[in-house]
mmCIF file of C-alpha atoms in Angstrom:
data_model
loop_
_atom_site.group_PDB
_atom_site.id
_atom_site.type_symbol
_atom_site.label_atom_id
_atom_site.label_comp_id
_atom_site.label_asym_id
_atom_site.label_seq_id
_atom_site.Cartn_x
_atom_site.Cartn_y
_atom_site.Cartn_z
ATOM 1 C CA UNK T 1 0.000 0.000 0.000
ATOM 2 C CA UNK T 2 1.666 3.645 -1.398
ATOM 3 C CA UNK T 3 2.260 5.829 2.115
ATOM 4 C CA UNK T 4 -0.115 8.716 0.460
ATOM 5 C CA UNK T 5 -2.127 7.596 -2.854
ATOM 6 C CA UNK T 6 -3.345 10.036 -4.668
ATOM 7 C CA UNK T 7 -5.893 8.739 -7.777
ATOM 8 C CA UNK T 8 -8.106 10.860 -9.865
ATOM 9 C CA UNK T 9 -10.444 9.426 -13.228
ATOM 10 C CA UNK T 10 -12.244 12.043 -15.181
ATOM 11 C CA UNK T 11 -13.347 9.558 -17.748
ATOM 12 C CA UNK T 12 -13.988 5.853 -17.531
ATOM 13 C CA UNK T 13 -15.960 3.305 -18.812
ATOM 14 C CA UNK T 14 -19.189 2.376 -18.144
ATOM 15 C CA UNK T 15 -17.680 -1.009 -17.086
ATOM 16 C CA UNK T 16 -15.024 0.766 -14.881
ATOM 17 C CA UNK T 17 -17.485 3.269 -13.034
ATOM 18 C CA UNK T 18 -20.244 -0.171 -12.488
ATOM 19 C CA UNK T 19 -17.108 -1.654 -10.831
ATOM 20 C CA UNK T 20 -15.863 0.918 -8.772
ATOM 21 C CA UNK T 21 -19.964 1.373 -7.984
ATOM 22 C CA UNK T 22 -19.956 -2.232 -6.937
ATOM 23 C CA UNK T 23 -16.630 -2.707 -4.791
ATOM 24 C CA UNK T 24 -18.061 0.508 -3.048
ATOM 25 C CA UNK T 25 -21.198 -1.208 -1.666
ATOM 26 C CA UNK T 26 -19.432 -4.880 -1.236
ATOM 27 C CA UNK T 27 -16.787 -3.589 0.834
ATOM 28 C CA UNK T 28 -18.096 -4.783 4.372
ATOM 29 C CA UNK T 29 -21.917 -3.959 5.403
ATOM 30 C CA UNK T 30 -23.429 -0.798 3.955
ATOM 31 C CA UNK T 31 -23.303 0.808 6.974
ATOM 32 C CA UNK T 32 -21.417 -1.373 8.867
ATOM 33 C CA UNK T 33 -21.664 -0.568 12.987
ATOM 34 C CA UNK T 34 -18.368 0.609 14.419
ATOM 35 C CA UNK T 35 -16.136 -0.765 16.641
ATOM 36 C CA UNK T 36 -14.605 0.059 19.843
ATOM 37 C CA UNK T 37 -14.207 4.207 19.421
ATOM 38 C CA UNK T 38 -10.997 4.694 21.632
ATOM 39 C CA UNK T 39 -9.862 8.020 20.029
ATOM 40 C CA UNK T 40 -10.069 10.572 22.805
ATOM 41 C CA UNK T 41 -11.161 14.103 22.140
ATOM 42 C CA UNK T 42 -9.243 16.786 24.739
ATOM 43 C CA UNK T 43 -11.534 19.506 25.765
ATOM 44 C CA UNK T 44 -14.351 17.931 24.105
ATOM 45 C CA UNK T 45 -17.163 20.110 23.132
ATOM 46 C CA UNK T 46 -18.565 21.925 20.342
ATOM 47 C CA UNK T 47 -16.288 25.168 21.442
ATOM 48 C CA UNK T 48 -12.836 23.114 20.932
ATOM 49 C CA UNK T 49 -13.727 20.744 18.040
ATOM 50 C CA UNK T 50 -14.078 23.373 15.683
ATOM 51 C CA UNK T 51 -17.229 23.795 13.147
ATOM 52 C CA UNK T 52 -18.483 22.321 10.386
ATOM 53 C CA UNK T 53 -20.613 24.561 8.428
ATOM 54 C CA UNK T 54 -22.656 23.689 4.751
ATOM 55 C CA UNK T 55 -25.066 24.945 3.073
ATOM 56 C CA UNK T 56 -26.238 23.196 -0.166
ATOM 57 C CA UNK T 57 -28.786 23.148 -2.856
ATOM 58 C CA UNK T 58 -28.892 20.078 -5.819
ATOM 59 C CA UNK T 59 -29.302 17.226 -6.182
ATOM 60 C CA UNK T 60 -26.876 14.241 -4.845
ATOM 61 C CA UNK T 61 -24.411 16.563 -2.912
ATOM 62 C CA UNK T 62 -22.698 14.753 -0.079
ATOM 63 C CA UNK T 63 -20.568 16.472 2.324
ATOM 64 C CA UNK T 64 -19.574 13.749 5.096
ATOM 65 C CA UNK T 65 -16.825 12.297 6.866
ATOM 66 C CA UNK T 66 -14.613 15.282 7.401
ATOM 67 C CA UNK T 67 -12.630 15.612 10.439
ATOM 68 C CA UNK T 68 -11.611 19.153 12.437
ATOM 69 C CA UNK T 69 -10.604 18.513 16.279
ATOM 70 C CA UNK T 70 -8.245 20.390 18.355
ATOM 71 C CA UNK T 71 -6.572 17.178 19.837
ATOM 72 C CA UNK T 72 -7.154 13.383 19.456
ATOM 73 C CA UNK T 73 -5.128 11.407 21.405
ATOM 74 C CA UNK T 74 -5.337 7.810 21.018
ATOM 75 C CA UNK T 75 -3.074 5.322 23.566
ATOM 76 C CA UNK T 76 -2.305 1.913 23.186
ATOM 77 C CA UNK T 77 -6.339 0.860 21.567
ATOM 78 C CA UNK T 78 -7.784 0.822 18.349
ATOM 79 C CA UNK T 79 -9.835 2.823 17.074
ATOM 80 C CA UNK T 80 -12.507 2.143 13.933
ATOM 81 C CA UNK T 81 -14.150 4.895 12.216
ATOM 82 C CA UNK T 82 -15.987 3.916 9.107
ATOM 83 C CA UNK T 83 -18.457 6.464 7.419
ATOM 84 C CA UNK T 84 -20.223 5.589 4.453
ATOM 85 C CA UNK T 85 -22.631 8.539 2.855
ATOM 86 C CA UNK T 86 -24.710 7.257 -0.509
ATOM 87 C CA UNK T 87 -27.612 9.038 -2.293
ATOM 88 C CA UNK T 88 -28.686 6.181 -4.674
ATOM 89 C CA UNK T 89 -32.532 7.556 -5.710
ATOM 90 C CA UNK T 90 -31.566 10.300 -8.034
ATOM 91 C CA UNK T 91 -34.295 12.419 -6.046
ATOM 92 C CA UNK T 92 -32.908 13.946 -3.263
ATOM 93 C CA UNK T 93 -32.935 17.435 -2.548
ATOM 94 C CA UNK T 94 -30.994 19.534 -0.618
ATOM 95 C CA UNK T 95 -32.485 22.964 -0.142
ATOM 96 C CA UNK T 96 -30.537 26.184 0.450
ATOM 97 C CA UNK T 97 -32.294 29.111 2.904
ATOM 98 C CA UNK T 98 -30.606 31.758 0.910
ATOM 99 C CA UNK T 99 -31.425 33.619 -2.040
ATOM 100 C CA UNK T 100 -29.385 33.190 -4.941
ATOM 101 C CA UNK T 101 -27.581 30.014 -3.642
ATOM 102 C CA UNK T 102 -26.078 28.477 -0.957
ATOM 103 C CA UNK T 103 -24.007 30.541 1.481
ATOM 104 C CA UNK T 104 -21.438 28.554 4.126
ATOM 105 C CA UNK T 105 -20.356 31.366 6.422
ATOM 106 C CA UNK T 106 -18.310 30.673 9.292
ATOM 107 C CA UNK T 107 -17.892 31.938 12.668
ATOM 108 C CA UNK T 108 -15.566 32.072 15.478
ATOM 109 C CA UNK T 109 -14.261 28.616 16.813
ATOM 110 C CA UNK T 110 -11.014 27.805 19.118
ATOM 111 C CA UNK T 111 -10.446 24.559 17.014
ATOM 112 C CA UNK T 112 -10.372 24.194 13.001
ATOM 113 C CA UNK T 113 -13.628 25.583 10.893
ATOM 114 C CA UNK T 114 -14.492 23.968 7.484
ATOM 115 C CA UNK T 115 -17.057 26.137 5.262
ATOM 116 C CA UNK T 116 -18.745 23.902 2.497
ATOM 117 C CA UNK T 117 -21.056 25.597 -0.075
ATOM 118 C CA UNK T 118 -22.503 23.113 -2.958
ATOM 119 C CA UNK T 119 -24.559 23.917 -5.604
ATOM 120 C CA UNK T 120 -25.374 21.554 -8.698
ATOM 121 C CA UNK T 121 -25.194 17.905 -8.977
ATOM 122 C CA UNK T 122 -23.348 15.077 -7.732
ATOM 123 C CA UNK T 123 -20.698 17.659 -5.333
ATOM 124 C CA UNK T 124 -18.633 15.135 -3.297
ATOM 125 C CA UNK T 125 -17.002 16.710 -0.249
ATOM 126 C CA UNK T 126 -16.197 13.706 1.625
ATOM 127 C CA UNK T 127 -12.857 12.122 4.315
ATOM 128 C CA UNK T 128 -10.971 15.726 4.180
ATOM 129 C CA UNK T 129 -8.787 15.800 7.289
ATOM 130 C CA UNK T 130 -7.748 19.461 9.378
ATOM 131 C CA UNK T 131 -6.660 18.374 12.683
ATOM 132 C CA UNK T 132 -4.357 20.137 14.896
ATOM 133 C CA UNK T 133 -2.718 17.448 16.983
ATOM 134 C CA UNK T 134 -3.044 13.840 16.407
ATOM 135 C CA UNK T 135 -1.091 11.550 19.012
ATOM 136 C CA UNK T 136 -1.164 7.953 18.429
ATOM 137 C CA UNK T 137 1.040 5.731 20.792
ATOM 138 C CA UNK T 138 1.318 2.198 20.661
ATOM 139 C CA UNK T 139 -2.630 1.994 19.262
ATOM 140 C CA UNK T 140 -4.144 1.726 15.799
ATOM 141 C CA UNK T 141 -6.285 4.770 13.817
ATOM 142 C CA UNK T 142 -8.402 3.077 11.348
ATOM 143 C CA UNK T 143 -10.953 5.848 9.179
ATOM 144 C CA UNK T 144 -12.699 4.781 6.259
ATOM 145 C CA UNK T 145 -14.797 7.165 4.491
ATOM 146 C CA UNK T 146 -16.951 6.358 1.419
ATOM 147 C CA UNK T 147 -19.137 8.365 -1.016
ATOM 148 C CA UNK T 148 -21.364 7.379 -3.252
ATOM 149 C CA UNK T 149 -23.830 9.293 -5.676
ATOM 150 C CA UNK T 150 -25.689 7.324 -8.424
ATOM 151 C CA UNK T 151 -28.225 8.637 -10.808
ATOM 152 C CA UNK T 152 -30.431 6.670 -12.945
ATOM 153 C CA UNK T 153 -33.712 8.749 -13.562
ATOM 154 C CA UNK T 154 -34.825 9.940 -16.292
ATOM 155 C CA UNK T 155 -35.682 13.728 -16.857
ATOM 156 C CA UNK T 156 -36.422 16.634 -20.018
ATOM 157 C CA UNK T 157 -34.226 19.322 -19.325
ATOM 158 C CA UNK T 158 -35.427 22.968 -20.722
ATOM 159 C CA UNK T 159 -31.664 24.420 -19.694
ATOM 160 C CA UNK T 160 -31.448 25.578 -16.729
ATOM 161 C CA UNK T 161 -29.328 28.675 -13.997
ATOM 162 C CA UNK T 162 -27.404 26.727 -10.971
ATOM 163 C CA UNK T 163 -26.851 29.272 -8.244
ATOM 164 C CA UNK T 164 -23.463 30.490 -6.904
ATOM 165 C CA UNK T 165 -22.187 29.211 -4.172
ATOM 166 C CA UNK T 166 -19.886 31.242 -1.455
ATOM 167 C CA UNK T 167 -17.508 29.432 1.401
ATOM 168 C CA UNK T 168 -16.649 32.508 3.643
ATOM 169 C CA UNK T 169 -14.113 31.828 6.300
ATOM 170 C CA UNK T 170 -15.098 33.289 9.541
ATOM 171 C CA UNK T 171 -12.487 33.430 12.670
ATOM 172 C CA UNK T 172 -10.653 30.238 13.749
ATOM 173 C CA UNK T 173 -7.742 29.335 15.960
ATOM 174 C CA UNK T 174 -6.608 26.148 13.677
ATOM 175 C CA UNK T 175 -6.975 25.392 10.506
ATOM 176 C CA UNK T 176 -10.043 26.694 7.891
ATOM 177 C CA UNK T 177 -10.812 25.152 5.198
ATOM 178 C CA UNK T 178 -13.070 26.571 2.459
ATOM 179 C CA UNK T 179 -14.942 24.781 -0.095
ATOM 180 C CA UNK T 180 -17.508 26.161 -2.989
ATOM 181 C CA UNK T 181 -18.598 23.769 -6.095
ATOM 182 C CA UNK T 182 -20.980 24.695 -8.880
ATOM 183 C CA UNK T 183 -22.004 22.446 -11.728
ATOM 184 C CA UNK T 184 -21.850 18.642 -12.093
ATOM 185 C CA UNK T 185 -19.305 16.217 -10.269
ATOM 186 C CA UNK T 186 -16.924 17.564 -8.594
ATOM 187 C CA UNK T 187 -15.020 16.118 -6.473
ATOM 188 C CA UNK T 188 -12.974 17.466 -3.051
ATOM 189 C CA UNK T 189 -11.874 14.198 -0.985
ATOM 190 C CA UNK T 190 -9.510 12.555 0.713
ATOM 191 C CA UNK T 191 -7.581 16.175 1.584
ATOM 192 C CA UNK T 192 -5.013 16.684 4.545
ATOM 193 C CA UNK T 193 -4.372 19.762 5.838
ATOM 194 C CA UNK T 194 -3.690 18.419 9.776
ATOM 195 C CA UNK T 195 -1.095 20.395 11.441
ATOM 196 C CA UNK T 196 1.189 18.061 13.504
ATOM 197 C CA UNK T 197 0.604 14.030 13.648
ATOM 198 C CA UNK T 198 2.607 12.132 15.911
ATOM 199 C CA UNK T 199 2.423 8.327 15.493
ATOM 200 C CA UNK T 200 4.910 6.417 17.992
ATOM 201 C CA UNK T 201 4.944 2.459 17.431
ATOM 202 C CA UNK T 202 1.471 2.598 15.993
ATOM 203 C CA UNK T 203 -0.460 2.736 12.840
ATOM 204 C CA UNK T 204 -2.711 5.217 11.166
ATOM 205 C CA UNK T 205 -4.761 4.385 8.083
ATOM 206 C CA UNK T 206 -7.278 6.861 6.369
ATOM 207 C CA UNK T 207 -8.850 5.544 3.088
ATOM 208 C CA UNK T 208 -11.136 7.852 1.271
ATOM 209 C CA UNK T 209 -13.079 6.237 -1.664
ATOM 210 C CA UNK T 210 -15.932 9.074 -3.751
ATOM 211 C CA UNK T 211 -17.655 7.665 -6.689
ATOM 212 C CA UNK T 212 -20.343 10.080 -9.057
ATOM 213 C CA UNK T 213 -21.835 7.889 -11.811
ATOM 214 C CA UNK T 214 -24.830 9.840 -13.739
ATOM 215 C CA UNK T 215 -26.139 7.201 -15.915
ATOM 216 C CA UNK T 216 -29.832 9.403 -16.118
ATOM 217 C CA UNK T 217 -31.117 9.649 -19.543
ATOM 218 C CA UNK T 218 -31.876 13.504 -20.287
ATOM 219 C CA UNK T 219 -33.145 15.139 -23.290
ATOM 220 C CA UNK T 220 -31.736 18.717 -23.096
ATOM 221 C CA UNK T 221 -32.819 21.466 -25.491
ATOM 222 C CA UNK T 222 -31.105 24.190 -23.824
ATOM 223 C CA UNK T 223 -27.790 25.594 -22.307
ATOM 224 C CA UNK T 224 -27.242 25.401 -18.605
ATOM 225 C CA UNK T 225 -25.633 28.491 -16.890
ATOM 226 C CA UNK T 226 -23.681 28.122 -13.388
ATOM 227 C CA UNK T 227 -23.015 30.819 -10.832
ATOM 228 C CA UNK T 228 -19.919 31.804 -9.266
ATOM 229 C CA UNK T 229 -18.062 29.644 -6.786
ATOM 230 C CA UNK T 230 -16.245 31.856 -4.558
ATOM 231 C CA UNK T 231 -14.013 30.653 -1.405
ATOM 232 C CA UNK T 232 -12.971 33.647 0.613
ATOM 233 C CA UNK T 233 -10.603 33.081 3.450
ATOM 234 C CA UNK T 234 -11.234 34.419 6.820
ATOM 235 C CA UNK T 235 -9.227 35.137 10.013
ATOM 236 C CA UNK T 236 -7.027 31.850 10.752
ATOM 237 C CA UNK T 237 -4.229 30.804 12.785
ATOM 238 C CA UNK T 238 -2.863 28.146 10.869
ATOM 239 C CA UNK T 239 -3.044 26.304 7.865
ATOM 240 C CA UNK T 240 -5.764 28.270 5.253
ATOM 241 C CA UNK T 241 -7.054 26.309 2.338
ATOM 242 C CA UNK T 242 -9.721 27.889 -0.313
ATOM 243 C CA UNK T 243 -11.023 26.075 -3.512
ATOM 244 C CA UNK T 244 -13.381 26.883 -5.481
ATOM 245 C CA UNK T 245 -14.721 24.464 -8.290
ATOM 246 C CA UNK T 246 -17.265 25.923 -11.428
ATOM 247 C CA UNK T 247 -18.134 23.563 -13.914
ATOM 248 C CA UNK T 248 -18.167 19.941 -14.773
ATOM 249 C CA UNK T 249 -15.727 16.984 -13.379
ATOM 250 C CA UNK T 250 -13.311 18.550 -11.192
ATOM 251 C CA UNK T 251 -11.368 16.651 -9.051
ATOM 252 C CA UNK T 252 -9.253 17.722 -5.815
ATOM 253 C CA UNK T 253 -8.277 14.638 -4.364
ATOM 254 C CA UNK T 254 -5.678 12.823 -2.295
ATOM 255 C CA UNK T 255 -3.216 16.355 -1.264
ATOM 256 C CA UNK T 256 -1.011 15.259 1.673
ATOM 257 C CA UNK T 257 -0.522 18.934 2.627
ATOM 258 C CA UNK T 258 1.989 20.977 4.428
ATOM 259 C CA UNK T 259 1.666 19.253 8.038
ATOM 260 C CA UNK T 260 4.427 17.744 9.826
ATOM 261 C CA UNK T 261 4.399 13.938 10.340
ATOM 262 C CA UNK T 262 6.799 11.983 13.024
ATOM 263 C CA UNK T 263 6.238 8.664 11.575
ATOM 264 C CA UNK T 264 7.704 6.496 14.223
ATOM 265 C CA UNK T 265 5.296 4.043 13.038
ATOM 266 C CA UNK T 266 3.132 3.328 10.458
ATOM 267 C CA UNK T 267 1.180 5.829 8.598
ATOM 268 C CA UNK T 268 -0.673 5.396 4.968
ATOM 269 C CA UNK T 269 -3.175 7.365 3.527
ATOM 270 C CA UNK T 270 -5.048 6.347 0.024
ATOM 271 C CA UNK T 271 -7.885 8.294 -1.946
ATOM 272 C CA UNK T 272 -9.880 6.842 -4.850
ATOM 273 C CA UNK T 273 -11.664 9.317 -7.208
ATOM 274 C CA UNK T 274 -13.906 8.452 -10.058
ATOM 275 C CA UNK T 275 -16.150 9.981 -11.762
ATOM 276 C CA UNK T 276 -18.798 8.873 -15.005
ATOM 277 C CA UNK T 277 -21.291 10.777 -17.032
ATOM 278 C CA UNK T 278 -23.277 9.258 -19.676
ATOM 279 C CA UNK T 279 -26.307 11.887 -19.474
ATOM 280 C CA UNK T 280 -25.599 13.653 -22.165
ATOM 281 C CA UNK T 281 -23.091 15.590 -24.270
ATOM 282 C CA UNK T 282 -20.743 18.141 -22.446
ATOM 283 C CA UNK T 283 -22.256 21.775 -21.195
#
């Protein structure tokens, strides 16, 4: 297994995208129950373990299994987090309270702040890690994050206006990481940005796996227009990322970051990205 993997698709085959679909869902129970939770969270509370803020408006937008704590200390257990986030119907809604599009502003927050904004269809923001301090000593970190969005419907399309979508930072003592997508699959997962990891005679494994396969049959007889995706940064101490993603199949997966690591044991880290569109020709 490659210490970070970094793996991004824009275009596959049918066949390809039914497999990755398929190991997705046959890899353990669909939402599996999990086990002993030995990771401990100093100064535990909603003050310390920074925010997590979205606002979204689409269809098929996941935003799940993100991480932002001040401290996790883990000694001498192990620890299994597995988080798996699928919108299979092709009918879900997500509804945004403000005009013009969704709107992710942050706050103030002693710990790490992530602002998500997602407008469009099939916006993955899934397993993205900003963590301050991560001690593991003698124990084992397991996280296993997967995302799924599938589309099979069928629907006339008269064109259509997606609205923007604005991540504004806020105030935050760690990290801040801000995240606006417009348009049709794209794809922000499996993303470091933790500060300082320290893994003594012990073993850490995150594996991020998103999948958006749009296999919906659409007759379109007009051009679709996308607002603006604007990330703004904020006030931060700390690491500050902003990405904003307008338009069709973009894919921000599997960065490492700038964090320091003191692998004294075993440390891996592997992202899978795939995306498929059969729904019609390119906008």
């Amino acid at each position: 297994m490659r210490q970070r993997g970094r793996h991004a698709a824009p275009r596959r085959s049918g066949q390809k995208a039914r497999q990755a679909v398929a190991l997705v869902f046959t890899a353990g129970a669909f939402l599996a129950a999990s086990q002993e939770m030995a990771v401990a969270d100093i100064l535990d509370g909603d003050l310390f373990n920074g925010q997590l803020n979205t606002d979204q408006e689409g269809q098929e937008n996941l935003d799940c299994g993100n991480s932002a704590h001040l401290v996790r200390i883990n000694v001498a257990k192990t620890a299994n987090q597995e988080m798996v986030c699928a919108d299979t119907d092709g009918h879900t809604h997500r509804r945004s309270g403000h005009p013009g599009g969704p709107q992710a502003i942050g706050g103030t927050a002693l710990a790490p702040q992530t602002n998500t904004a997602q407008a469009g269809e099939q916006n993955l923001n899934c397993g993205n890690s900003a963590d301050v301090i991560t001690v593991n000593v003698l124990g084992t970190i397991n996280e296993q994050t997967t995302c799924a969005a599938v589309a099979r419907d069928q629907a006339d399309e008269q064109g259509g206006f997606t609205g923007r979508a604005q991540a504004l930072g806020g105030t935050s003592l760690g990290q801040q990481l801000n995240t606006a997508q417009t348009g049709k699959q794209n794809l922000y997962c499996g993303n470091s940005s933790d500060t300082l990891t320290i893994n003594l005679l012990g073993t850490i494994r995150k594996y991020t796996r998103c999948v958006a396969l749009d296999k919906s049959s659409r007759h379109e007889s007009g051009p679709e227009h996308r607002g603006h995706a604007l990330a703004d940064a904020g006030q931060v101490v700390g690491v500050g990322q902003n990405t904003a993603q307008n338009g069709r199949q973009n894919q921000t997966c599997g960065s490492p970051g700038t964090g320091i690591d003191l692998p004294l044991g075993e440390t891996k880290r592997d992202t899978h990205c795939t995306v498929y569109d059969a729904s019609g020709p390119a906008r």
